[in-house]
Coordinates of C-alpha atoms in Angstrom, one line a residue:
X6 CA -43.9 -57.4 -44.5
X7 CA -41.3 -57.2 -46.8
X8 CA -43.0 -58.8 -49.9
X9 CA -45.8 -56.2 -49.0
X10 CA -42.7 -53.5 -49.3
X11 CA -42.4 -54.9 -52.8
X12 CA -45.3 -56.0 -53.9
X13 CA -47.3 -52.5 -53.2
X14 CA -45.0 -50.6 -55.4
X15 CA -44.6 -52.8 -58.1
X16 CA -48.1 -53.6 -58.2
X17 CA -49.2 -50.2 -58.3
X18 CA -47.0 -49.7 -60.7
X19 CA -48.4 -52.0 -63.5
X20 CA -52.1 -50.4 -62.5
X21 CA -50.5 -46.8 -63.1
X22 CA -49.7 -47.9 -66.7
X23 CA -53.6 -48.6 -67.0
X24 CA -55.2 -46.1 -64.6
X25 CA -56.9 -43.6 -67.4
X26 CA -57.5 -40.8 -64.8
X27 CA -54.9 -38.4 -64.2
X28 CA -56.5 -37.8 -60.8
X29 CA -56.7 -41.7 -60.1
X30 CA -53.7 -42.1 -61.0
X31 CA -51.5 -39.4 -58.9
X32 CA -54.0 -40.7 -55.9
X33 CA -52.1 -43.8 -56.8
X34 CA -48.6 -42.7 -56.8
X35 CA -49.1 -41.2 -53.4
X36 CA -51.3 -43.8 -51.8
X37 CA -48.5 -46.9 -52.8
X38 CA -45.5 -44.1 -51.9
X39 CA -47.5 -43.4 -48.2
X40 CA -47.9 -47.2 -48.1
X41 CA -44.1 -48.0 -48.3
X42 CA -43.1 -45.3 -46.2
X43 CA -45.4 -46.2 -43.5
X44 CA -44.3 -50.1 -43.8
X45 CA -41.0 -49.1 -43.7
X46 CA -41.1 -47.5 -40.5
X47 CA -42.7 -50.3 -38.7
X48 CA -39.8 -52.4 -39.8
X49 CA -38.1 -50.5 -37.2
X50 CA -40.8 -51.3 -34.3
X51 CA -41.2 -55.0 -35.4
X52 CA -38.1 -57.0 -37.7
X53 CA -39.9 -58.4 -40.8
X54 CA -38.9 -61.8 -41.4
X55 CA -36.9 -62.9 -43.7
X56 CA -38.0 -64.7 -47.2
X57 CA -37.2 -66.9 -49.6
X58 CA -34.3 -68.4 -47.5
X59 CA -33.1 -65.5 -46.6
X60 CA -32.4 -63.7 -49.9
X61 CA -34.1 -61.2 -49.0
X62 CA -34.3 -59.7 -45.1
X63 CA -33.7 -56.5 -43.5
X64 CA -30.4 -55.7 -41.8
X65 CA -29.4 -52.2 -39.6
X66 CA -27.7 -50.9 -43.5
X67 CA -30.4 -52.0 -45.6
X68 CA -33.2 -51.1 -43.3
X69 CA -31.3 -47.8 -43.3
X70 CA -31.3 -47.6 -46.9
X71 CA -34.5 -48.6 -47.2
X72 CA -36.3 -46.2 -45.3
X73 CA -34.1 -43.1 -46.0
X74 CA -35.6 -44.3 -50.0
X75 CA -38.8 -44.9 -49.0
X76 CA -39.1 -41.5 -47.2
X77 CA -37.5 -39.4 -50.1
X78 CA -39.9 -41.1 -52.3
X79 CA -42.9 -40.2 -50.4
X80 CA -41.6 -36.5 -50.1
X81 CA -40.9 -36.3 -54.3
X82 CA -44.1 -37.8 -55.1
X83 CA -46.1 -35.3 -53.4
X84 CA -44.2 -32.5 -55.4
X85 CA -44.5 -34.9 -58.6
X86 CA -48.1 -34.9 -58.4
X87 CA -48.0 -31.1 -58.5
X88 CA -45.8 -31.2 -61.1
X89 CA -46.9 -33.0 -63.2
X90 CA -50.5 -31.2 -63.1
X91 CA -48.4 -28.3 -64.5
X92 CA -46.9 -30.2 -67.5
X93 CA -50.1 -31.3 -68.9
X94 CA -49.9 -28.7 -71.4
X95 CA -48.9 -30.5 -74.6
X96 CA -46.4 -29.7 -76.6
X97 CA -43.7 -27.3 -74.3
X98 CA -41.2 -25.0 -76.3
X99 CA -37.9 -25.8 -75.7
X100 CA -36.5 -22.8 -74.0
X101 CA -32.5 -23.2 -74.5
X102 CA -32.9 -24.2 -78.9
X103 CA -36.5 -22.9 -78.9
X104 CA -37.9 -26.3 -80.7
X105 CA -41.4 -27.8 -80.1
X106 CA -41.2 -31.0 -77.9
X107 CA -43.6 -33.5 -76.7
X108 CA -43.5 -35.0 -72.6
X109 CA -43.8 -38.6 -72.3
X110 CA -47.0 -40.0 -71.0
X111 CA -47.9 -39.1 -68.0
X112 CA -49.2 -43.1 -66.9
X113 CA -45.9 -44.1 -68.4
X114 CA -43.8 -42.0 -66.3
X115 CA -46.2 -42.8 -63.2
X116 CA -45.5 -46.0 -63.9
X117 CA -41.9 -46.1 -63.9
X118 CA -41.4 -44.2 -60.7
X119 CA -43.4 -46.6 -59.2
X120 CA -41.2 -49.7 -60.5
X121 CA -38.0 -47.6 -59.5
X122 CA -39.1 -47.2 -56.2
X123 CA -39.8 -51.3 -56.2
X124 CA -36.0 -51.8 -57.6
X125 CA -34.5 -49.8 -54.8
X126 CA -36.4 -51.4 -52.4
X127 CA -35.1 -54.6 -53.7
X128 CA -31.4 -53.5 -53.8
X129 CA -31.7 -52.8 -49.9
X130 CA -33.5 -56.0 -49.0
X131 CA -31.0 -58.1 -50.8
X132 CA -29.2 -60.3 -48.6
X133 CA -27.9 -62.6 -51.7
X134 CA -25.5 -60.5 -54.2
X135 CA -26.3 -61.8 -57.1
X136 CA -29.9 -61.0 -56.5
X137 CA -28.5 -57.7 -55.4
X138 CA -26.9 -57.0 -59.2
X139 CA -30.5 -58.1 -60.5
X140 CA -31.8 -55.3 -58.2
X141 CA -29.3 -52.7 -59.5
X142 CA -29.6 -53.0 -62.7
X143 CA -33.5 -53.1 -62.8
X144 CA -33.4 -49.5 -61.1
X145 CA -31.5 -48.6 -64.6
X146 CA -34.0 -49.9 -66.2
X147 CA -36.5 -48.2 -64.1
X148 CA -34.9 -44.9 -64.7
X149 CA -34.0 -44.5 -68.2
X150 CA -37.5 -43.5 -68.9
X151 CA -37.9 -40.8 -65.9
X152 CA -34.5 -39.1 -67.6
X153 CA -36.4 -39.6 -70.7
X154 CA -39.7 -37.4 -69.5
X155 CA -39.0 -34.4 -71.9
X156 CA -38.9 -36.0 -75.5
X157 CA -35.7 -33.8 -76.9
X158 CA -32.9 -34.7 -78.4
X159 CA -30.8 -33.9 -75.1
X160 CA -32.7 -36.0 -73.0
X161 CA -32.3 -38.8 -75.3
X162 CA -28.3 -38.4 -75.5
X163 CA -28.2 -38.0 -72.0
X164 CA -30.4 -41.6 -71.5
X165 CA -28.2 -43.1 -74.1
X166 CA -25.4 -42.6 -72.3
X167 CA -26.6 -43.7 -69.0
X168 CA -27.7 -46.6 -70.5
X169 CA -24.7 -47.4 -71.8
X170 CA -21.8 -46.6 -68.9
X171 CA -24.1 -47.7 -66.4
X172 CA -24.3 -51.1 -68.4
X173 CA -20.6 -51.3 -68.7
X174 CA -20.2 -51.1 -65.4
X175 CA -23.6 -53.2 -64.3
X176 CA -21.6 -56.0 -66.5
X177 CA -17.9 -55.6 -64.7
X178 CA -20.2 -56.0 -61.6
X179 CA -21.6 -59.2 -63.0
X180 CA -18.0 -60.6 -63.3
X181 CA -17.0 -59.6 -60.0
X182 CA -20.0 -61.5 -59.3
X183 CA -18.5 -64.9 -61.1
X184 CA -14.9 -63.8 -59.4
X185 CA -16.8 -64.2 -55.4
X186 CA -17.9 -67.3 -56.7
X187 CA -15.0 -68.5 -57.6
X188 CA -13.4 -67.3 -54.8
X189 CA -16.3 -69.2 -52.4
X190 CA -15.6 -72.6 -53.9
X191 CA -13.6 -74.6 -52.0
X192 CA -10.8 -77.2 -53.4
X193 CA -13.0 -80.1 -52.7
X194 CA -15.6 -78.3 -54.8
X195 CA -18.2 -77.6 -52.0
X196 CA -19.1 -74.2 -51.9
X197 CA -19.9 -71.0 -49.9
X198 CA -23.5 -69.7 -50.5
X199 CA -23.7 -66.1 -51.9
X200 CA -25.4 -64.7 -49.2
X201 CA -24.1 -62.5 -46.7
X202 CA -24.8 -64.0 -43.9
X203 CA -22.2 -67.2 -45.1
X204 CA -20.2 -64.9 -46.7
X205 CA -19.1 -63.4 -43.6
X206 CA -19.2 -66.6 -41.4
X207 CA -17.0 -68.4 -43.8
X208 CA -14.7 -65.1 -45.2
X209 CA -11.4 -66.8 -43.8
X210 CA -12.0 -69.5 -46.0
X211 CA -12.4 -67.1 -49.8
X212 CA -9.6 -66.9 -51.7
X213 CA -7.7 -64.2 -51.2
X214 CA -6.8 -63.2 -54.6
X215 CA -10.1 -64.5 -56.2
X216 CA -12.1 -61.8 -53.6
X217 CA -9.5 -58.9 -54.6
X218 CA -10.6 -59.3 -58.3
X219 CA -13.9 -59.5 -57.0
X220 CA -13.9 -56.4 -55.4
X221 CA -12.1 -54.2 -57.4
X222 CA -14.8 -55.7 -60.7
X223 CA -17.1 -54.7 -58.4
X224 CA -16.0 -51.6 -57.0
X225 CA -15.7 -50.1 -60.6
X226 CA -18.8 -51.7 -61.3
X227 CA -21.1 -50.3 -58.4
X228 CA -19.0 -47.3 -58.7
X229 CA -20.2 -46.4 -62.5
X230 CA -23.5 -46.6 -60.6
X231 CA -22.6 -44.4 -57.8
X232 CA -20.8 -41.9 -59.6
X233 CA -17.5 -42.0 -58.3
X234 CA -14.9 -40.6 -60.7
X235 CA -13.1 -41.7 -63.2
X236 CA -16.9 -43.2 -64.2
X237 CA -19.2 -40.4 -63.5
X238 CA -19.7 -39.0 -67.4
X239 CA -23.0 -40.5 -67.5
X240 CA -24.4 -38.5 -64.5
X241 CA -23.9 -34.7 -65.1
X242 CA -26.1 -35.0 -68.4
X243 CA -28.6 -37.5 -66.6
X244 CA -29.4 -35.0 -63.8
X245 CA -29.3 -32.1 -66.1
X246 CA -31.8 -33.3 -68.7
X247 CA -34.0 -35.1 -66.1
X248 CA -36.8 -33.6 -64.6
X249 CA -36.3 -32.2 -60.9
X250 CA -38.9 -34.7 -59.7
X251 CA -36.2 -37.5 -60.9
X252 CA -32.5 -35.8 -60.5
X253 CA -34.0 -35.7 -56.9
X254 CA -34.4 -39.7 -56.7
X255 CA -31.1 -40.2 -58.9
X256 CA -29.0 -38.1 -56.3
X257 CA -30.7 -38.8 -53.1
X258 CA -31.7 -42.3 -53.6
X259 CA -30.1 -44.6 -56.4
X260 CA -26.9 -43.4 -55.6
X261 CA -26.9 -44.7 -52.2
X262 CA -28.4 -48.2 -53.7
X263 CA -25.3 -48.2 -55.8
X264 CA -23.0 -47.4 -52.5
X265 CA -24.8 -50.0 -50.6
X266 CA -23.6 -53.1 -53.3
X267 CA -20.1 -51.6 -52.0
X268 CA -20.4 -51.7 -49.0
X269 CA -21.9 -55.2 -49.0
X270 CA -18.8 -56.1 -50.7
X271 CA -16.3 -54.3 -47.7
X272 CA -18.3 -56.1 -45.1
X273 CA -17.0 -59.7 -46.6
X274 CA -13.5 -58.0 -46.8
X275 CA -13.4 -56.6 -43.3
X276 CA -14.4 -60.3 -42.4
X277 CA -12.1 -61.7 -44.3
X278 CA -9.5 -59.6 -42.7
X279 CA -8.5 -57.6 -45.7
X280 CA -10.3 -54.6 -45.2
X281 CA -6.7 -52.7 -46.1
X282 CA -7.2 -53.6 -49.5
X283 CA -10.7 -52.1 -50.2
X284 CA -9.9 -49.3 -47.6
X285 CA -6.7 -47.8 -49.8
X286 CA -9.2 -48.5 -53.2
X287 CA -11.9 -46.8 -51.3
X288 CA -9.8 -43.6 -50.1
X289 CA -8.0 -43.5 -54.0
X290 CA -11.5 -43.6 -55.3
X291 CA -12.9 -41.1 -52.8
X292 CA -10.5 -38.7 -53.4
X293 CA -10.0 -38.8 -57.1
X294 CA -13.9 -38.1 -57.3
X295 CA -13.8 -35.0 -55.1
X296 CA -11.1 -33.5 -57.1
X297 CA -12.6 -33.9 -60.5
X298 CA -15.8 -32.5 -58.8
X299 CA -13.6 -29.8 -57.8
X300 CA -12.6 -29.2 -61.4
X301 CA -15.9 -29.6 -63.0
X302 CA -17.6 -27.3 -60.5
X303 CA -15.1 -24.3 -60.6
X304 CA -16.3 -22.6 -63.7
X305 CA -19.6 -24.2 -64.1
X306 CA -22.6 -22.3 -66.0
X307 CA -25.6 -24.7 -65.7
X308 CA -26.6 -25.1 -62.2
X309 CA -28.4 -28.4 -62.6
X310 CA -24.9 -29.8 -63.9
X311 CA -23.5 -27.5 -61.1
X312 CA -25.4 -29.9 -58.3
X313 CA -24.6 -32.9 -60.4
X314 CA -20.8 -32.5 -59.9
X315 CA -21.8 -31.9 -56.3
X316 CA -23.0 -35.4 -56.3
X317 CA -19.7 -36.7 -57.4
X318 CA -17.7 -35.1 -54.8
X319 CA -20.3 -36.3 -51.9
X320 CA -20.0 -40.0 -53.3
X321 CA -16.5 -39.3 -52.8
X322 CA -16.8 -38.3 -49.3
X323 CA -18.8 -41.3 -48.9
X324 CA -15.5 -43.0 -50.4
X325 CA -13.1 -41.4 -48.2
X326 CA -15.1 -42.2 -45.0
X327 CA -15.6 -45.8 -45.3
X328 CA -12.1 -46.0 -46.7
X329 CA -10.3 -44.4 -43.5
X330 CA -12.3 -46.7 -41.3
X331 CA -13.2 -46.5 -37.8
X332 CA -15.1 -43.4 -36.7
X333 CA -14.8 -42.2 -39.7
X334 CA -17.4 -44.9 -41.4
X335 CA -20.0 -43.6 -38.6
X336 CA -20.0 -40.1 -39.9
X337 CA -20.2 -41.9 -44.0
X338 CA -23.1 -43.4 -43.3
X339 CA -24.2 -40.2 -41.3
X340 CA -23.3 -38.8 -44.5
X341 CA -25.6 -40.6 -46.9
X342 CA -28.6 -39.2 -45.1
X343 CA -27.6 -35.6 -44.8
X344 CA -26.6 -35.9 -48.6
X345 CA -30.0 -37.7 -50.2
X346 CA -32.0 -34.8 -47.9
X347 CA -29.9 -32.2 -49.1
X348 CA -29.4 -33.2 -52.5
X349 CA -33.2 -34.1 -53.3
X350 CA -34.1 -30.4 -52.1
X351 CA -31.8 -28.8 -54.1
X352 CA -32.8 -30.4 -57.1
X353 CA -36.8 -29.7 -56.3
X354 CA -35.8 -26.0 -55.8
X355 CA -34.0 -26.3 -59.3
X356 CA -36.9 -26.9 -60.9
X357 CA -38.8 -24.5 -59.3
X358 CA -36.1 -21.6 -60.6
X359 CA -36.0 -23.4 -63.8
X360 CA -39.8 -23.2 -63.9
X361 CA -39.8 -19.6 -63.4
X362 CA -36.9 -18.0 -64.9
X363 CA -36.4 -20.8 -67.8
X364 CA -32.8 -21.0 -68.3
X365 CA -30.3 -23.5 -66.3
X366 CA -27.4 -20.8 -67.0
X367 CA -26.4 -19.4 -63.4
X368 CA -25.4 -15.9 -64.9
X369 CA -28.7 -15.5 -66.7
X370 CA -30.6 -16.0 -62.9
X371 CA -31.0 -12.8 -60.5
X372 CA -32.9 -11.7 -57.9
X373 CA -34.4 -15.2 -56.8
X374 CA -34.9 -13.9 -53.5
X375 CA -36.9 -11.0 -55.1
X376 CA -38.8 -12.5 -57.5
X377 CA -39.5 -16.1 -55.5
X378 CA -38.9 -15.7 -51.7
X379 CA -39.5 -18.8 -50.5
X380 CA -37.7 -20.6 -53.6
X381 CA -35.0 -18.0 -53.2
X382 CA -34.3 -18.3 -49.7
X383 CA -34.5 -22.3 -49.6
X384 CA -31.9 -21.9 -52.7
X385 CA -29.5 -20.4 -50.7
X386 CA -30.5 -22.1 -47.6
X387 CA -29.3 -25.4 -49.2
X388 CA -26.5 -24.0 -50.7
X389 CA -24.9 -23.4 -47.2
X390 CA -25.7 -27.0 -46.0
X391 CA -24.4 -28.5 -49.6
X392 CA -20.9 -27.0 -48.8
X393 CA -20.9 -28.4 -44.9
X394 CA -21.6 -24.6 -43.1
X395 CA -22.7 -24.9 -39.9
X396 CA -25.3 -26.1 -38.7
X397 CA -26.7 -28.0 -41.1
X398 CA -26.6 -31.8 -41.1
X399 CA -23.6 -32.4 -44.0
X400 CA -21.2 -30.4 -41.6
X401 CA -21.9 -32.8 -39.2
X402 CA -21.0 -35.4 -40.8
X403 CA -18.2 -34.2 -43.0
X404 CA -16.6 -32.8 -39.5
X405 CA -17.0 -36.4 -38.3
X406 CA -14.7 -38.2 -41.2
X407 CA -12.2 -34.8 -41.2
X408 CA -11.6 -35.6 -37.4
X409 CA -11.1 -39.4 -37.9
X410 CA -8.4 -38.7 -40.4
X411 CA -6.6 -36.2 -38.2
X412 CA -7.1 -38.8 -35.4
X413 CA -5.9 -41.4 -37.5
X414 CA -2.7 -39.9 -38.2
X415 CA -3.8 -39.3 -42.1
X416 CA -2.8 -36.0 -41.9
X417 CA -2.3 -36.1 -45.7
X418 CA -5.9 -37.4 -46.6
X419 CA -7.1 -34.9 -44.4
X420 CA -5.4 -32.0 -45.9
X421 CA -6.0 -33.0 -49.3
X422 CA -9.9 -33.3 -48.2
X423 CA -9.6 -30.2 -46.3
X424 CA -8.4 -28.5 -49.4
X425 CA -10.9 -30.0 -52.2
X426 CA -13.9 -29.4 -50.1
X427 CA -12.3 -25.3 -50.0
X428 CA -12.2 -25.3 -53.2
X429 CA -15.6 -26.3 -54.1
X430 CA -17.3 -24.3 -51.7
X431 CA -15.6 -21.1 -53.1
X432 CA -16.2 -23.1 -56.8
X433 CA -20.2 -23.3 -55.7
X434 CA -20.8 -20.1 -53.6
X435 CA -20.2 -17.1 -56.1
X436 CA -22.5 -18.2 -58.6
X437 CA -25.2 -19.7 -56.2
X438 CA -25.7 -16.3 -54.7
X439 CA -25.7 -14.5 -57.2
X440 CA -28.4 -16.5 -58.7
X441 CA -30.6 -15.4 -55.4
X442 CA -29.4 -11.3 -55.1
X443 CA -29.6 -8.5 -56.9
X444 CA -32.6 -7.5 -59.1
X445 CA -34.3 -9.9 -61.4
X446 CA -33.0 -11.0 -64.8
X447 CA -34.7 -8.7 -67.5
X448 CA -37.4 -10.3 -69.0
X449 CA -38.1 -12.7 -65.8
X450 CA -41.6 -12.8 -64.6
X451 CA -43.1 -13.2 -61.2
X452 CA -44.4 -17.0 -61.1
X453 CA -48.1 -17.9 -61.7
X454 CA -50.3 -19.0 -59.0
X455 CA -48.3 -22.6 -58.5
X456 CA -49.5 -25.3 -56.0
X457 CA -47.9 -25.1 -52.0
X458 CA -46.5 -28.6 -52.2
X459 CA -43.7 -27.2 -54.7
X460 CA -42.7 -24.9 -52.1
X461 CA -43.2 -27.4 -48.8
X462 CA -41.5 -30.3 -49.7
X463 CA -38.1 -28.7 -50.2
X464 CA -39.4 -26.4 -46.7
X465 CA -39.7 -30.0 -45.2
X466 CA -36.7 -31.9 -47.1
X467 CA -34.6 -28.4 -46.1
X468 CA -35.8 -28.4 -42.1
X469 CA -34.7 -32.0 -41.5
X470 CA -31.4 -31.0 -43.2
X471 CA -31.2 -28.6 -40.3
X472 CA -32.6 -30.6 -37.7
X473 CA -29.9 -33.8 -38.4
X474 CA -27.2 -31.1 -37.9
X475 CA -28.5 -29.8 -34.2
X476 CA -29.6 -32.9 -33.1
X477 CA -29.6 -36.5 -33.7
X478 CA -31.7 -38.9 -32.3
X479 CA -30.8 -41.6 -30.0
X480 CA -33.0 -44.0 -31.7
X481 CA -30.9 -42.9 -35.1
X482 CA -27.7 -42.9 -33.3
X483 CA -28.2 -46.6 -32.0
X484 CA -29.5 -47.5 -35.6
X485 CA -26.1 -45.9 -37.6
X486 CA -23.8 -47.6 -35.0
X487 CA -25.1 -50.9 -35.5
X488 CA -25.5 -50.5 -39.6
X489 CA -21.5 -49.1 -39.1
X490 CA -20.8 -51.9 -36.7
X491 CA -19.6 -54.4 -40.0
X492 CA -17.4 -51.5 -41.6
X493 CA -15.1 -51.6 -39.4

């Protein structure tokens, strides 16, 4: 089962460069993106064995991971296929410099959405970590092209510079990578295979200051990946000059691929007994990133950048939670999936308004709920659960870490959280609503006749955002606790 989980995406993904029929080869995306989904779910009725000695098997957090992607996927490819039957005009006028460009292929991109999907998958079946840095860094390679799509000169700067931070920090991974090893050989020379499972057996027996290099290297390294500030500058451009279809799998999926590679690293160091090390790294981290998304968001005029700052402060939360430990790791993970479901339907209403109105400044964007209903009202709809309102699924979950601090007795953490996440939401809400009231901008027209799916998949995406916030369901529950059950 789980070489079918790679092998059907990566498979399909060499055919999609080849496939000649736009038809055939959307029938494609979907059919390989229903294919994982469904495979992934029946990991959770019957536990895949493991393969090639175990370097690749399915844990509680990677089988987590792994679904949550494979899911997302499934929900973006249906709203890729429809958009993507609207960008088959050739050229498109650029509407912010008012140049000509050209889109990529269509097989091309097809092709690497598929292969992205197949690296993700990788990252959360990857039991052995230096397999597990091969995994990240092919889903950089994967997605350069999809931030690529739209052949302008933005795009390109923006890809340029993902390429280059996130290799930066793929390569400070790498040498955290040597620094475990190092810290897993043992004076007599033996040493302690790289795979999780004998990591944590024998984590009383790394060296204690080898495995701190290690895991700050690869806490900045991952981290780059993730977003987490000070190494985020690659991701506001990369999910503003993206298409929706990928900012939607950047935020809601390779971020938490990136996060996982952490988190792979804090279970050796809660084994090793020096969780207190990576937890103070963690909560540093965590809140550093939610104050510069505090800063970056407060004044912002493109909303795309707008939700990519958003992703920064979330990765922070994700920070903070795992950071502070106990109960507070339960509502983290928690976290992930209320984030990547939020996130990804933001992003797919984005490019719906951007479609329409064709401008990414907030103050040139009125009367969305006039002009767009459904668009409009899912707009503000995630808004609310972006910020953590009530009820929606990030309050949850954000209510969850802000109660394990207090109970901690980090009353500081918590009021410095408390604080950053006020400042943000006041930061977010102004422009966001006005984007939906009032009458529409001069000049915007009603949309053309556009297909359903661009409208239900957010519905869906947004209605499982609410759903994960009024109830959560036992069979979840028991799979979060035991994913959490290594965090400490």
């Amino acid at each position: 089962m789980i070489a079918l989980l790679l092998l059907i995406p990566a498979c399909s993904a060499v055919a999609a460069f080849f496939v000649a029929s736009d038809r055939g080869r959307r029938a494609l995306l979907i059919g390989a993106a229903g294919s994982n989904a469904g495979l992934s779910l029946a990991t959770w009725i019957v536990q895949p064995a493991p393969v090639l000695g175990g370097w690749l098997a399915e844990d509680a957090l990677g089988r987590l991971i792994e679904t949550l992607t494979s899911l997302l996927f499934l929900a973006v490819a249906i709203y890729a296929v429809a958009y993507l039957a609207e960008e088959q005009r050739q050229p498109h006028n650029d509407f912010e410099e008012g140049f000509i460009f050209s889109n990529a292929r269509e097989a091309s991109f097809t092709g690497c959405l598929l292969l992205f999907l197949a690296a993700m998958t990788l990252v959360a079946l990857s039991q052995q970590l230096a397999l597990l840095w091969v995994a990240v860094e092919a889903t950089t390679l994967a997605s350069a092209p999809l931030i690529y799509f739209h052949r302008h000169h933005r795009s390109l700067e923006a890809v340029w510079k993902y390429l280059l931070i996130c290799s930066v920090g793929i390569a400070l991974a790498l040498l955290g990578i040597f620094f475990l090893a190092v810290a897993a050989t043992n004076r007599d020379g033996s040493s302690i295979a790289l795979t999780l499972s004998e990591l944590i057996l024998n984590a009383r027996q790394l060296s204690g200051p080898w495995f701190k290099a290690a895991f700050l290297l690869l806490l900045v390294g991952y981290g780059t990946k993730m977003g987490l500030a000070p190494f985020h500058a690659w991701l506001p451009d990369a999910h503003s000059e993206a298409p929706s279809v990928a900012s939607a799998l950047l935020s809601g999926a390779l971020l938490n691929c990136a996060f996982l590679g952490i988190l792979r690293v804090q279970q050796i160091s809660v084994a090793a007994g020096l969780a207190p090390f990576g937890d103070r790294l963690l909560l540093l981290f965590g809140l550093l990133s939610m104050a510069v998304a505090a800063v970056f968001i407060s004044g912002q005029t493109d909303y795309k950048r707008m939700l990519a700052y958003s992703s920064v402060e979330h990765m922070g939360i994700l920070a903070v939670g795992v950071g502070l430990g106990g109960a507070a790791v339960f509502g983290a993970v928690l976290h992930i999936i209320n984030h990547s479901l939020t996130k990804a339907m933001l992003f797919l209403v984005a490019g719906n308004l951007l479609a329409v109105n064709r401008t990414k400044n907030t103050a040139e964007i009125s009367g969305a709920l006039t002009l767009m209903p459904v668009s409009g009202a899912l707009w503000v709809f995630g808004l609310f659960a972006i910020i953590g309102s009530p009820p929606f699924g990030p309050f949850l979950s954000e209510f969850v870490i802000l109660k394990a601090a207090i109970d901690q007795g980090h009353v500081l953490v918590a009021v410095i959280y408390l604080l950053l996440l006020a400042v943000i939401v006041a930061a977010m809400t102004a422009p966001a609503l006005a984007m939906a009231q009032g009458a529409p901008a001069k000049g915007a027209l009603p949309p053309a006749t556009r297909s359903v799916a661009l409208s239900a998949v957010p519905t869906t995406l947004g209605l499982a955002v609410l759903v994960m916030g009024l109830y959560l369901p036992p069979v979840l529950a028991r799979a979060l606790r035991e994913a959490v059950r290594h965090l400490g």
